[in-house]
Amino acid sequence: MAPPRANSGDGNDGAVGGQSKLSPSGLPIREIPGGYGVPFFSPLRDRLDYYYFQGADEFFRSRVARHGGATVLGGHRPLAFLDAADPRHAKIKRVVMSLAAARMHHVAPAFRAAFAAMFDAVEAGLGAAVEFNKLNMRYMLDFTCAALFGGEPPSKVVGDGAVTKAMAWLAFQLHPIASKVVRPWPLEELLLHTFSLPPFLVRRGYATLKAYFADAAAAVLDDAEKNHPGIPRDELLDNLVFVAIFNAFGGFKIFLPHIKI
C-alpha cells in the first residue's frame, strides 16, 4: 500500500501543470511522509535510536506509527532509490547476471576443491592449535573467486594477506552501519558513524586486490567490452571486486553454514 501523501493544502501536490508527475515506471510519484528534521542533529538522533536506544525493529515501527511510512534517507537519496533510474545499473547488472549464469556449473567443483584443501589444512594442524575461522575465511575467498573467475586463487597469487586486505576494505564499506563493535558506544558513534574513515588506510591493499582481479577476471572484462559496451573497464572491475568480496564474506560465509541438506 502506498504511504499517505504529504498535503500542502493547495490540492495539487506532486503535480506540474495540473498533471501528476510520473516515475520512469509510469506510476505517480508520491512524497514520502516525514522529514529530515534539524540538519546534523536529527540524523544523529536517528542513528542513536537505530543502533542503541530502540534497535532496528522498534526504530522502523515507531516511524511507521508516527508518519504512516518511514523516512530513512540521512539527508541524501541512497543508491537504492537511484539504481533503477541510473542507466549504468542495468548495464552492470546484466554483466553480473551473465557471469553468474555462465559460471553456475563451476560453483560445486570450486567449493569441493577449496574446502577439501581447508580440511586438509585443519587435519595437518591438529597436533597444535588450529584457527578454523582464519582458514575458513581464506578458503571462502578462494572458493568465491574460483567459482566466479577460475584461475589461481587469491591465497596463492596475493598470499596470506589477501583475506586481511579484503576484510580491511570491507570494514571501510560497512563501518557506517556497524553497531556495538566499539565500546563505549558514544565513541563508536563518533568514530564510525559521524565521519568517513580515511581511504588512504586501505588504498594500497585494495590496489593489490584490484591487480589480482584485473588478471583473474580479464576474460569477463574482455567479454563485457565486446558484448556490453558503455561501461568503462575500470568501473566494471571495481564492481567485480565488490561482488566477489561481499559475496565471500557477506554472503557465503554467513549463509552456507545454515544450509540444510
Coordinates of C-alpha atoms in Angstrom, one line a residue:
M1 CA 0.0 0.0 0.0
A2 CA 1.4 3.4 -0.9
P3 CA 2.1 5.7 2.0
P4 CA -0.2 8.7 2.5
R5 CA 0.8 11.8 0.6
A6 CA 2.1 14.9 2.4
N7 CA -0.5 17.6 1.7
S8 CA 0.4 21.3 1.3
G9 CA -3.2 22.3 1.2
D10 CA -3.3 23.5 -2.4
G11 CA -4.9 20.3 -3.7
N12 CA -2.2 20.0 -6.4
D13 CA 0.6 18.2 -4.6
G14 CA 3.1 16.3 -6.8
A15 CA 1.6 17.9 -9.9
V16 CA 3.0 20.1 -12.6
G17 CA 0.6 22.0 -14.8
G18 CA -2.3 20.1 -13.2
Q19 CA -0.8 16.7 -14.1
S20 CA 0.8 14.3 -11.6
K21 CA 4.5 13.6 -12.0
L22 CA 5.2 10.1 -13.2
S23 CA 8.1 7.8 -12.3
P24 CA 10.1 6.0 -15.0
S25 CA 7.7 3.1 -14.4
G26 CA 4.7 5.2 -15.2
L27 CA 3.4 5.3 -11.6
P28 CA 2.6 8.6 -9.9
I29 CA 5.4 10.0 -7.6
R30 CA 4.2 10.4 -4.1
E31 CA 6.1 12.2 -1.3
I32 CA 7.5 10.1 1.5
P33 CA 6.0 11.3 4.8
G34 CA 8.1 12.8 7.5
G35 CA 11.2 14.9 7.0
Y36 CA 14.9 15.2 7.8
G37 CA 14.4 17.5 10.8
V38 CA 17.3 19.7 12.0
P39 CA 20.5 19.2 10.0
F40 CA 23.1 17.1 11.7
F41 CA 21.2 16.7 15.0
S42 CA 18.2 14.9 13.7
P43 CA 20.2 12.3 11.7
L44 CA 22.4 11.9 14.7
R45 CA 19.3 11.2 16.9
D46 CA 18.1 8.8 14.3
R47 CA 21.4 6.8 14.4
L48 CA 21.3 6.7 18.2
D49 CA 17.8 5.4 18.1
Y50 CA 18.5 2.8 15.5
Y51 CA 21.8 1.5 16.9
Y52 CA 21.4 1.9 20.7
F53 CA 18.1 3.2 22.1
Q54 CA 15.4 1.5 20.1
G55 CA 17.0 -1.1 17.8
A56 CA 16.2 -1.7 14.2
D57 CA 12.7 -3.2 14.7
E58 CA 11.4 -0.5 17.1
F59 CA 13.0 2.2 15.1
F60 CA 11.1 1.4 11.9
R61 CA 7.9 0.5 13.9
S62 CA 7.9 3.9 15.6
R63 CA 8.3 5.8 12.4
V64 CA 5.6 3.9 10.6
A65 CA 3.3 4.7 13.5
R66 CA 4.3 8.4 13.5
H67 CA 4.2 9.1 9.8
G68 CA 2.3 6.3 8.2
G69 CA 5.5 5.4 6.5
A70 CA 9.3 5.5 7.0
T71 CA 11.8 8.2 6.1
V72 CA 15.4 7.0 6.4
L73 CA 17.5 8.9 3.9
G74 CA 20.1 10.5 6.1
G75 CA 19.9 13.8 4.2
H76 CA 20.8 12.1 0.9
R77 CA 18.9 9.9 -1.5
P78 CA 20.6 6.5 -1.2
L79 CA 21.6 4.2 -4.1
A80 CA 18.6 2.0 -3.5
F81 CA 16.4 4.9 -4.7
L82 CA 18.6 5.8 -7.7
D83 CA 19.7 2.5 -9.2
A84 CA 16.6 1.8 -11.2
A85 CA 16.9 5.1 -13.0
D86 CA 20.6 5.0 -13.4
P87 CA 21.4 3.6 -16.8
R88 CA 24.7 2.1 -15.5
H89 CA 22.7 -0.1 -13.1
A90 CA 21.1 -2.1 -15.8
K91 CA 24.3 -2.5 -17.8
I92 CA 26.4 -3.6 -14.9
K93 CA 23.7 -5.9 -13.6
R94 CA 23.4 -7.5 -17.0
V95 CA 27.1 -8.3 -16.9
V96 CA 27.0 -9.7 -13.4
M97 CA 23.9 -11.9 -14.1
S98 CA 25.6 -13.1 -17.3
L99 CA 28.7 -14.0 -15.3
A100 CA 26.6 -15.9 -12.7
A101 CA 24.7 -17.9 -15.4
A102 CA 27.9 -18.7 -17.3
R103 CA 29.7 -19.9 -14.1
M104 CA 26.9 -21.8 -12.4
H105 CA 28.4 -25.2 -13.2
H106 CA 31.7 -24.2 -11.7
V107 CA 30.3 -23.5 -8.2
A108 CA 30.2 -27.0 -6.8
P109 CA 33.6 -28.1 -8.1
A110 CA 35.2 -24.9 -6.8
F111 CA 33.5 -25.5 -3.4
R112 CA 34.7 -29.1 -3.2
A113 CA 38.3 -28.1 -4.1
A114 CA 38.5 -25.1 -1.8
F115 CA 37.1 -26.8 1.3
A116 CA 38.8 -30.1 0.7
A117 CA 42.0 -28.1 0.9
M118 CA 40.8 -26.3 4.0
F119 CA 40.0 -29.6 5.9
D120 CA 43.4 -31.0 4.8
A121 CA 45.0 -27.9 6.4
V122 CA 42.9 -28.4 9.5
E123 CA 43.9 -32.1 9.9
A124 CA 47.5 -31.2 9.2
G125 CA 47.5 -28.8 12.1
L126 CA 45.6 -30.9 14.7
G127 CA 48.8 -31.5 16.6
A128 CA 48.7 -27.9 17.6
A129 CA 46.2 -25.1 17.8
V130 CA 44.1 -24.8 14.7
E131 CA 42.5 -21.5 13.8
F132 CA 39.4 -22.7 11.9
N133 CA 37.9 -19.3 11.4
K134 CA 41.1 -18.0 9.8
L135 CA 41.3 -21.0 7.4
N136 CA 37.6 -20.7 6.7
M137 CA 37.9 -17.1 5.6
R138 CA 40.9 -17.9 3.4
Y139 CA 39.3 -20.7 1.6
M140 CA 35.9 -18.9 1.4
L141 CA 37.6 -16.2 -0.7
D142 CA 39.4 -18.7 -2.8
F143 CA 36.1 -20.6 -3.4
T144 CA 34.3 -17.4 -4.4
C145 CA 37.0 -16.3 -6.8
A146 CA 37.4 -19.7 -8.4
A147 CA 33.6 -20.1 -8.8
L148 CA 33.3 -16.7 -10.5
F149 CA 36.5 -16.4 -12.5
G150 CA 38.5 -19.6 -12.3
G151 CA 42.3 -19.4 -12.4
E152 CA 44.7 -19.2 -9.4
P153 CA 43.1 -18.4 -6.1
P154 CA 44.0 -15.1 -4.3
S155 CA 45.7 -17.0 -1.4
K156 CA 48.3 -18.2 -3.9
V157 CA 48.6 -15.1 -6.0
V158 CA 48.3 -12.4 -3.3
G159 CA 49.4 -14.6 -0.4
D160 CA 48.2 -15.0 3.1
G161 CA 47.4 -11.2 3.3
A162 CA 44.6 -11.5 0.7
V163 CA 42.0 -12.0 3.3
T164 CA 43.4 -9.3 5.6
K165 CA 43.3 -6.8 2.7
A166 CA 39.8 -7.8 1.7
M167 CA 38.4 -7.6 5.2
A168 CA 40.0 -4.2 5.8
W169 CA 38.4 -2.9 2.6
L170 CA 35.1 -4.5 3.6
A171 CA 35.3 -2.8 7.0
F172 CA 35.6 0.6 5.3
Q173 CA 32.4 -0.1 3.3
L174 CA 30.4 -1.3 6.3
H175 CA 31.6 0.9 9.1
P176 CA 28.6 3.4 8.8
I177 CA 26.2 0.6 9.7
A178 CA 28.4 -1.1 12.3
S179 CA 26.7 -1.4 15.7
K180 CA 28.2 -2.2 19.1
V181 CA 31.7 -3.1 18.0
V182 CA 33.4 -0.3 19.8
R183 CA 32.9 0.5 23.5
P184 CA 31.7 2.8 24.9
W185 CA 29.1 3.3 22.2
P186 CA 29.4 7.2 22.2
L187 CA 33.0 6.6 21.0
E188 CA 31.7 4.2 18.3
E189 CA 29.2 6.8 17.2
L190 CA 31.9 9.4 16.9
L191 CA 34.5 7.2 15.2
L192 CA 32.3 5.1 12.9
H193 CA 29.1 6.9 12.2
T194 CA 30.0 10.6 12.1
F195 CA 32.9 10.7 9.6
S196 CA 34.1 8.6 6.8
L197 CA 37.3 6.6 7.6
P198 CA 40.3 7.9 5.6
P199 CA 40.5 5.7 2.5
F200 CA 44.3 6.0 2.2
L201 CA 44.5 3.4 5.0
V202 CA 43.2 0.7 2.7
R203 CA 44.2 2.1 -0.7
R204 CA 47.4 0.1 -1.1
G205 CA 45.7 -3.2 -0.1
Y206 CA 42.8 -2.5 -2.4
A207 CA 45.3 -1.8 -5.3
T208 CA 46.8 -5.2 -4.7
L209 CA 43.4 -6.9 -4.7
K210 CA 42.4 -5.0 -7.8
A211 CA 45.5 -6.1 -9.7
Y212 CA 44.6 -9.7 -8.8
F213 CA 41.0 -9.3 -10.0
A214 CA 42.2 -7.5 -13.2
D215 CA 44.0 -10.6 -14.2
A216 CA 41.6 -13.2 -12.8
A217 CA 38.5 -11.5 -14.4
A218 CA 40.3 -10.5 -17.6
A219 CA 38.0 -12.7 -19.7
V220 CA 34.9 -11.3 -18.1
L221 CA 36.1 -7.7 -18.7
D222 CA 37.0 -8.5 -22.3
D223 CA 33.6 -10.1 -22.9
A224 CA 31.8 -7.1 -21.4
E225 CA 33.7 -4.6 -23.6
K226 CA 32.7 -6.6 -26.6
N227 CA 29.1 -7.5 -25.7
H228 CA 28.1 -4.9 -23.2
P229 CA 29.7 -1.6 -24.4
G230 CA 29.2 1.6 -22.5
I231 CA 30.7 0.5 -19.1
P232 CA 34.3 1.7 -18.5
R233 CA 36.5 -1.3 -17.9
D234 CA 37.9 0.2 -14.6
E235 CA 34.4 0.8 -13.3
L236 CA 33.3 -2.7 -14.1
L237 CA 36.5 -4.1 -12.4
D238 CA 35.6 -2.2 -9.2
N239 CA 32.2 -3.8 -9.4
L240 CA 33.6 -7.3 -9.8
V241 CA 35.9 -6.8 -6.8
F242 CA 32.8 -5.6 -4.8
V243 CA 30.7 -8.6 -5.9
A244 CA 33.4 -11.1 -5.1
I245 CA 34.4 -9.8 -1.6
F246 CA 30.8 -9.1 -0.5
N247 CA 29.6 -12.5 -1.7
A248 CA 32.5 -14.2 0.0
F249 CA 32.2 -12.6 3.4
G250 CA 28.8 -11.0 3.4
G251 CA 27.1 -13.9 1.6
F252 CA 28.6 -17.4 1.5
K253 CA 30.4 -17.1 4.9
I254 CA 27.1 -16.2 6.6
F255 CA 24.6 -18.3 4.7
L256 CA 26.4 -21.5 3.7
P257 CA 26.7 -22.8 7.3
H258 CA 22.9 -22.6 7.7
I259 CA 22.0 -24.6 4.6
K260 CA 20.4 -27.9 5.5
I261 CA 21.0 -30.8 3.1

